[in-house]
CSV table of C-alpha atoms in Angstrom, one decimal:
chain,number,residue,atom,x,y,z
A,30,ASP,CA,-20.9,-22.1,-33.7
A,31,ILE,CA,-20.2,-26.0,-33.5
A,32,GLN,CA,-17.9,-27.3,-36.8
A,33,MET,CA,-18.5,-30.7,-38.3
A,34,THR,CA,-15.7,-32.1,-40.0
A,35,GLN,CA,-16.4,-35.2,-42.4
A,36,SER,CA,-13.7,-37.5,-43.6
A,37,PRO,CA,-12.7,-38.7,-46.5
A,38,SER,CA,-14.8,-36.2,-48.8
A,39,SER,CA,-15.2,-38.5,-51.0
A,40,LEU,CA,-14.4,-42.2,-51.8
A,41,SER,CA,-14.9,-44.8,-54.6
A,42,ALA,CA,-15.4,-48.6,-53.2
A,43,PRO,CA,-16.6,-51.7,-55.1
A,44,VAL,CA,-20.0,-53.3,-54.4
A,45,GLY,CA,-20.0,-55.5,-51.7
A,46,ASP,CA,-17.3,-53.4,-49.6
A,47,ARG,CA,-17.5,-52.2,-46.4
A,48,VAL,CA,-17.3,-48.2,-46.1
A,49,THR,CA,-16.7,-46.3,-43.3
A,50,ILE,CA,-17.5,-42.1,-43.3
A,51,ARG,CA,-16.1,-40.4,-40.4
A,52,CYS,CA,-17.5,-37.3,-38.5
A,53,ARG,CA,-15.8,-35.0,-36.1
A,54,ALA,CA,-17.4,-32.3,-34.3
A,55,SER,CA,-15.5,-29.2,-32.9
A,56,GLN,CA,-16.7,-29.6,-29.5
A,57,THR,CA,-18.9,-32.4,-27.6
A,58,ILE,CA,-22.1,-32.8,-28.6
A,59,SER,CA,-23.1,-35.9,-26.7
A,60,SER,CA,-25.5,-38.1,-28.7
A,61,TYR,CA,-26.9,-35.5,-30.9
A,62,LEU,CA,-25.7,-36.5,-34.3
A,63,ASN,CA,-27.6,-38.0,-37.3
A,64,TRP,CA,-26.8,-39.1,-41.0
A,65,TYR,CA,-28.4,-38.2,-44.1
A,66,GLN,CA,-27.9,-39.6,-47.6
A,67,GLN,CA,-28.7,-37.3,-50.7
A,68,LYS,CA,-29.1,-38.6,-54.2
A,69,PRO,CA,-28.5,-36.1,-57.2
A,70,GLY,CA,-31.1,-34.0,-57.3
A,71,LYS,CA,-33.3,-35.4,-54.7
A,72,ALA,CA,-33.9,-34.1,-51.0
A,73,PRO,CA,-31.8,-35.5,-48.0
A,74,LYS,CA,-33.5,-38.9,-46.2
A,75,VAL,CA,-32.7,-39.2,-42.7
A,76,LEU,CA,-30.5,-43.0,-42.2
A,77,ILE,CA,-29.5,-42.6,-38.4
A,78,TYR,CA,-30.6,-40.4,-35.7
A,79,ALA,CA,-29.0,-40.1,-32.4
A,80,VAL,CA,-25.8,-41.6,-33.3
A,81,SER,CA,-27.2,-45.2,-33.9
A,82,SER,CA,-30.9,-45.4,-34.1
A,83,LEU,CA,-32.0,-46.4,-37.5
A,84,GLN,CA,-34.8,-44.6,-39.3
A,85,SER,CA,-37.7,-47.0,-40.3
A,86,GLY,CA,-37.4,-48.2,-43.5
A,87,VAL,CA,-33.6,-48.0,-43.6
A,88,PRO,CA,-31.8,-51.0,-44.7
A,89,SER,CA,-29.7,-52.8,-41.9
A,90,ARG,CA,-26.5,-52.4,-43.6
A,91,PHE,CA,-26.1,-48.8,-42.4
A,92,SER,CA,-25.3,-48.2,-39.0
A,93,GLY,CA,-23.9,-45.6,-36.6
A,94,SER,CA,-21.6,-45.6,-33.8
A,95,GLY,CA,-19.7,-43.0,-31.7
A,96,SER,CA,-20.0,-40.3,-28.9
A,97,GLY,CA,-18.6,-36.9,-27.6
A,98,THR,CA,-16.8,-35.6,-30.5
A,99,ASP,CA,-16.0,-38.8,-32.9
A,100,PHE,CA,-19.0,-40.5,-34.9
A,101,THR,CA,-19.2,-43.1,-37.6
A,102,LEU,CA,-21.1,-44.2,-40.5
A,103,THR,CA,-20.8,-47.5,-41.6
A,104,ILE,CA,-22.6,-49.6,-44.7
A,105,SER,CA,-21.6,-53.0,-44.2
A,106,THR,CA,-22.1,-54.3,-47.9
A,107,LEU,CA,-22.2,-51.4,-50.3
A,108,GLN,CA,-24.9,-51.6,-52.7
A,109,PRO,CA,-25.3,-50.1,-55.9
A,110,GLU,CA,-28.4,-47.6,-54.8
A,111,ASP,CA,-25.9,-46.4,-52.0
A,112,PHE,CA,-24.5,-44.1,-54.7
A,113,ALA,CA,-24.8,-40.9,-53.1
A,114,THR,CA,-23.6,-37.9,-50.8
A,115,TYR,CA,-23.7,-38.6,-47.0
A,116,TYR,CA,-24.0,-35.4,-44.2
A,117,CYS,CA,-23.6,-35.7,-40.5
A,118,GLN,CA,-25.5,-33.0,-38.5
A,119,GLN,CA,-25.5,-32.0,-35.1
A,120,SER,CA,-28.4,-30.9,-32.9
A,121,TYR,CA,-26.8,-30.5,-30.0
A,122,SER,CA,-26.9,-26.7,-30.0
A,123,LEU,CA,-27.8,-24.0,-32.6
A,124,PRO,CA,-27.3,-23.2,-35.4
A,125,TRP,CA,-27.6,-26.6,-36.2
A,126,THR,CA,-24.6,-27.7,-38.5
A,127,PHE,CA,-23.7,-29.9,-41.0
A,128,GLY,CA,-20.8,-31.4,-42.2
A,129,GLN,CA,-19.3,-30.9,-45.6
A,130,GLY,CA,-20.5,-34.1,-47.0
A,131,THR,CA,-18.8,-37.3,-48.4
A,132,LYS,CA,-19.6,-38.4,-52.2
A,133,VAL,CA,-19.6,-42.1,-52.3
A,134,GLU,CA,-18.8,-43.6,-55.8
A,135,ILE,CA,-19.3,-47.0,-57.1
A,136,GLN,CA,-16.1,-48.6,-58.6
B,13,GLU,CA,-49.9,-39.7,-48.8
B,14,VAL,CA,-47.2,-37.9,-46.1
B,15,GLN,CA,-45.6,-35.1,-48.2
B,16,LEU,CA,-44.0,-31.6,-48.0
B,17,VAL,CA,-44.5,-29.3,-51.2
B,18,GLU,CA,-42.6,-26.0,-51.2
B,19,SER,CA,-43.3,-23.3,-54.0
B,20,GLY,CA,-42.2,-19.7,-54.6
B,21,GLY,CA,-38.9,-19.8,-55.9
B,22,GLY,CA,-37.7,-18.0,-58.6
B,23,LEU,CA,-35.3,-15.3,-59.6
B,24,VAL,CA,-35.2,-12.2,-57.6
B,25,GLN,CA,-32.6,-9.1,-57.9
B,26,PRO,CA,-30.1,-8.3,-55.0
B,27,GLY,CA,-31.9,-6.2,-52.7
B,28,GLY,CA,-35.7,-7.9,-53.5
B,29,SER,CA,-38.0,-10.1,-51.6
B,30,LEU,CA,-39.5,-13.5,-51.9
B,31,SER,CA,-41.6,-15.3,-50.2
B,32,LEU,CA,-41.5,-19.4,-50.0
B,33,SER,CA,-44.4,-21.8,-49.1
B,34,CYS,CA,-44.6,-25.5,-48.3
B,35,ALA,CA,-47.8,-27.2,-48.1
B,36,ALA,CA,-48.1,-30.1,-45.8
B,37,SER,CA,-50.5,-33.2,-46.0
B,38,GLY,CA,-50.7,-36.6,-44.5
B,39,PHE,CA,-49.8,-35.7,-41.0
B,40,THR,CA,-50.8,-33.8,-38.2
B,41,PHE,CA,-48.8,-30.6,-39.4
B,42,SER,CA,-49.7,-28.7,-35.7
B,43,SER,CA,-48.3,-31.2,-34.0
B,44,TYR,CA,-44.4,-30.8,-35.5
B,45,TRP,CA,-41.9,-27.8,-35.5
B,46,MET,CA,-40.7,-27.2,-38.6
B,47,SER,CA,-37.5,-25.9,-40.6
B,48,TRP,CA,-36.0,-24.6,-43.5
B,49,VAL,CA,-32.9,-26.0,-44.7
B,50,ARG,CA,-30.7,-24.5,-48.0
B,51,GLN,CA,-28.5,-26.0,-50.3
B,52,ALA,CA,-26.0,-23.7,-52.7
B,53,PRO,CA,-25.8,-24.8,-56.0
B,54,GLY,CA,-23.1,-27.7,-55.6
B,55,LYS,CA,-22.3,-27.3,-51.9
B,56,GLY,CA,-23.6,-28.7,-48.7
B,57,LEU,CA,-26.5,-28.3,-46.5
B,58,GLU,CA,-27.6,-25.2,-44.3
B,59,TRP,CA,-30.1,-25.0,-41.5
B,60,VAL,CA,-32.0,-21.8,-42.1
B,61,ALA,CA,-34.6,-21.6,-39.3
B,62,ASN,CA,-37.0,-23.4,-37.0
B,63,ILE,CA,-40.3,-22.7,-35.7
B,64,LYS,CA,-42.4,-24.1,-33.0
B,65,GLU,CA,-45.8,-26.4,-33.3
B,66,ASP,CA,-47.5,-23.0,-32.1
B,67,GLY,CA,-45.4,-20.7,-33.9
B,68,GLY,CA,-44.4,-19.1,-30.5
B,69,ALA,CA,-40.8,-19.5,-30.6
B,70,LYS,CA,-38.4,-19.2,-33.8
B,71,TYR,CA,-35.0,-19.3,-34.4
B,72,TYR,CA,-32.7,-18.3,-37.4
B,73,VAL,CA,-29.0,-18.9,-38.5
B,74,ASP,CA,-27.3,-15.8,-38.0
B,75,SER,CA,-26.4,-15.1,-41.6
B,76,VAL,CA,-30.4,-14.5,-42.1
B,77,LYS,CA,-31.3,-12.7,-38.9
B,78,GLY,CA,-33.5,-9.7,-39.6
B,79,ARG,CA,-34.0,-10.3,-43.1
B,80,PHE,CA,-36.2,-13.9,-43.0
B,81,THR,CA,-39.0,-14.8,-41.2
B,82,ILE,CA,-40.5,-18.0,-40.7
B,83,SER,CA,-44.3,-18.7,-40.0
B,84,ARG,CA,-46.7,-21.1,-40.3
B,85,ASP,CA,-50.3,-21.4,-40.7
B,86,SER,CA,-51.8,-24.4,-39.0
B,87,ALA,CA,-55.2,-24.1,-40.5
B,88,LYS,CA,-53.6,-23.9,-43.9
B,89,LYS,CA,-50.8,-26.6,-42.7
B,90,SER,CA,-48.4,-24.5,-44.5
B,91,LEU,CA,-45.0,-23.2,-43.4
B,92,PHE,CA,-43.7,-20.0,-44.8
B,93,LEU,CA,-40.3,-18.1,-45.5
B,94,GLN,CA,-40.4,-14.5,-46.1
B,95,MET,CA,-37.3,-13.3,-47.6
B,96,ASN,CA,-36.1,-9.7,-47.7
B,97,SER,CA,-33.1,-7.8,-48.4
B,98,LEU,CA,-32.0,-11.0,-50.3
B,99,ARG,CA,-28.1,-11.3,-51.3
B,100,ALA,CA,-26.4,-13.2,-53.9
B,101,GLU,CA,-25.1,-15.8,-51.2
B,102,ASP,CA,-29.0,-16.7,-50.5
B,103,THR,CA,-28.9,-18.3,-53.9
B,104,ALA,CA,-29.8,-22.0,-52.9
B,105,VAL,CA,-32.4,-24.8,-53.2
B,106,TYR,CA,-34.8,-24.2,-50.2
B,107,TYR,CA,-36.0,-27.2,-48.5
B,108,CYS,CA,-38.9,-27.6,-45.9
B,109,ALA,CA,-38.6,-30.1,-43.4
B,110,SER,CA,-40.5,-31.8,-40.4
B,111,LEU,CA,-38.6,-32.1,-37.2
B,112,THR,CA,-38.9,-35.3,-34.9
B,113,MET,CA,-37.7,-35.2,-31.1
B,114,VAL,CA,-36.2,-38.3,-29.8
B,115,GLY,CA,-35.9,-38.8,-26.1
B,116,GLY,CA,-37.0,-35.2,-25.0
B,117,LEU,CA,-33.7,-34.1,-25.8
B,118,THR,CA,-32.2,-34.4,-29.5
B,119,TRP,CA,-33.8,-33.7,-33.1
B,120,TYR,CA,-33.6,-34.7,-36.5
B,121,PHE,CA,-35.0,-33.9,-39.8
B,122,ASP,CA,-37.5,-36.2,-40.8
B,123,LEU,CA,-39.5,-35.6,-43.7
B,124,TRP,CA,-38.3,-33.3,-46.5
B,125,GLY,CA,-40.1,-31.5,-49.4
B,126,ARG,CA,-38.4,-31.5,-52.8
B,127,GLY,CA,-37.1,-28.1,-52.3
B,128,THR,CA,-37.7,-24.9,-54.5
B,129,LEU,CA,-34.5,-22.8,-56.2
B,130,VAL,CA,-34.3,-19.1,-55.2
B,131,THR,CA,-31.8,-17.4,-57.3
B,132,VAL,CA,-30.6,-14.2,-56.5
B,133,SER,CA,-28.8,-12.1,-59.6
B,134,SER,CA,-29.0,-9.1,-61.3
């Protein structure tokens, strides 16, 4: 199975900051990498698919990059509504696997 | 409205069975691969199973193979998960989700339901 490791596991940042979350795969996954946001008590929501494609309706402050085994999700200007947990997920091979999550708290 | 609504969760004893349903509306259900994804309390997300548009292909995570069965009824626009021989470690919120393919190669979970809680405990 492909292991997905996110860093950091949690972070606290003020509104307006630039935030970067990293995701590393245990083997190459080409561009088969997606990012999800989950708010407490809610279902996850896709933000970015195929490394860098922004899902319709998602604010442009979210962006993704990377290739191979190393990927990043960037929030360019953190907003209060971005308080959530973020997960990366690979769809390169079954079983599809998720990172353990990065909890973003607003300072 | 485009939505998925799960039902059927509840409390079940270890070794018991439970059947989950997911009702789709607002989109062409028969054109989409569908999935179940679960989340244990306070934990991360775990993919459970996929089913092809016509039900002709099914895939499972190893931990549920032989115990869970995914199925669908396009006439009823519904997805199902039959769970047998349940264990404490199956306790989780179960989400159904539609899959979208990109570029003929990669997939992502597009639309998600709100989830239904399954608790396995004596």
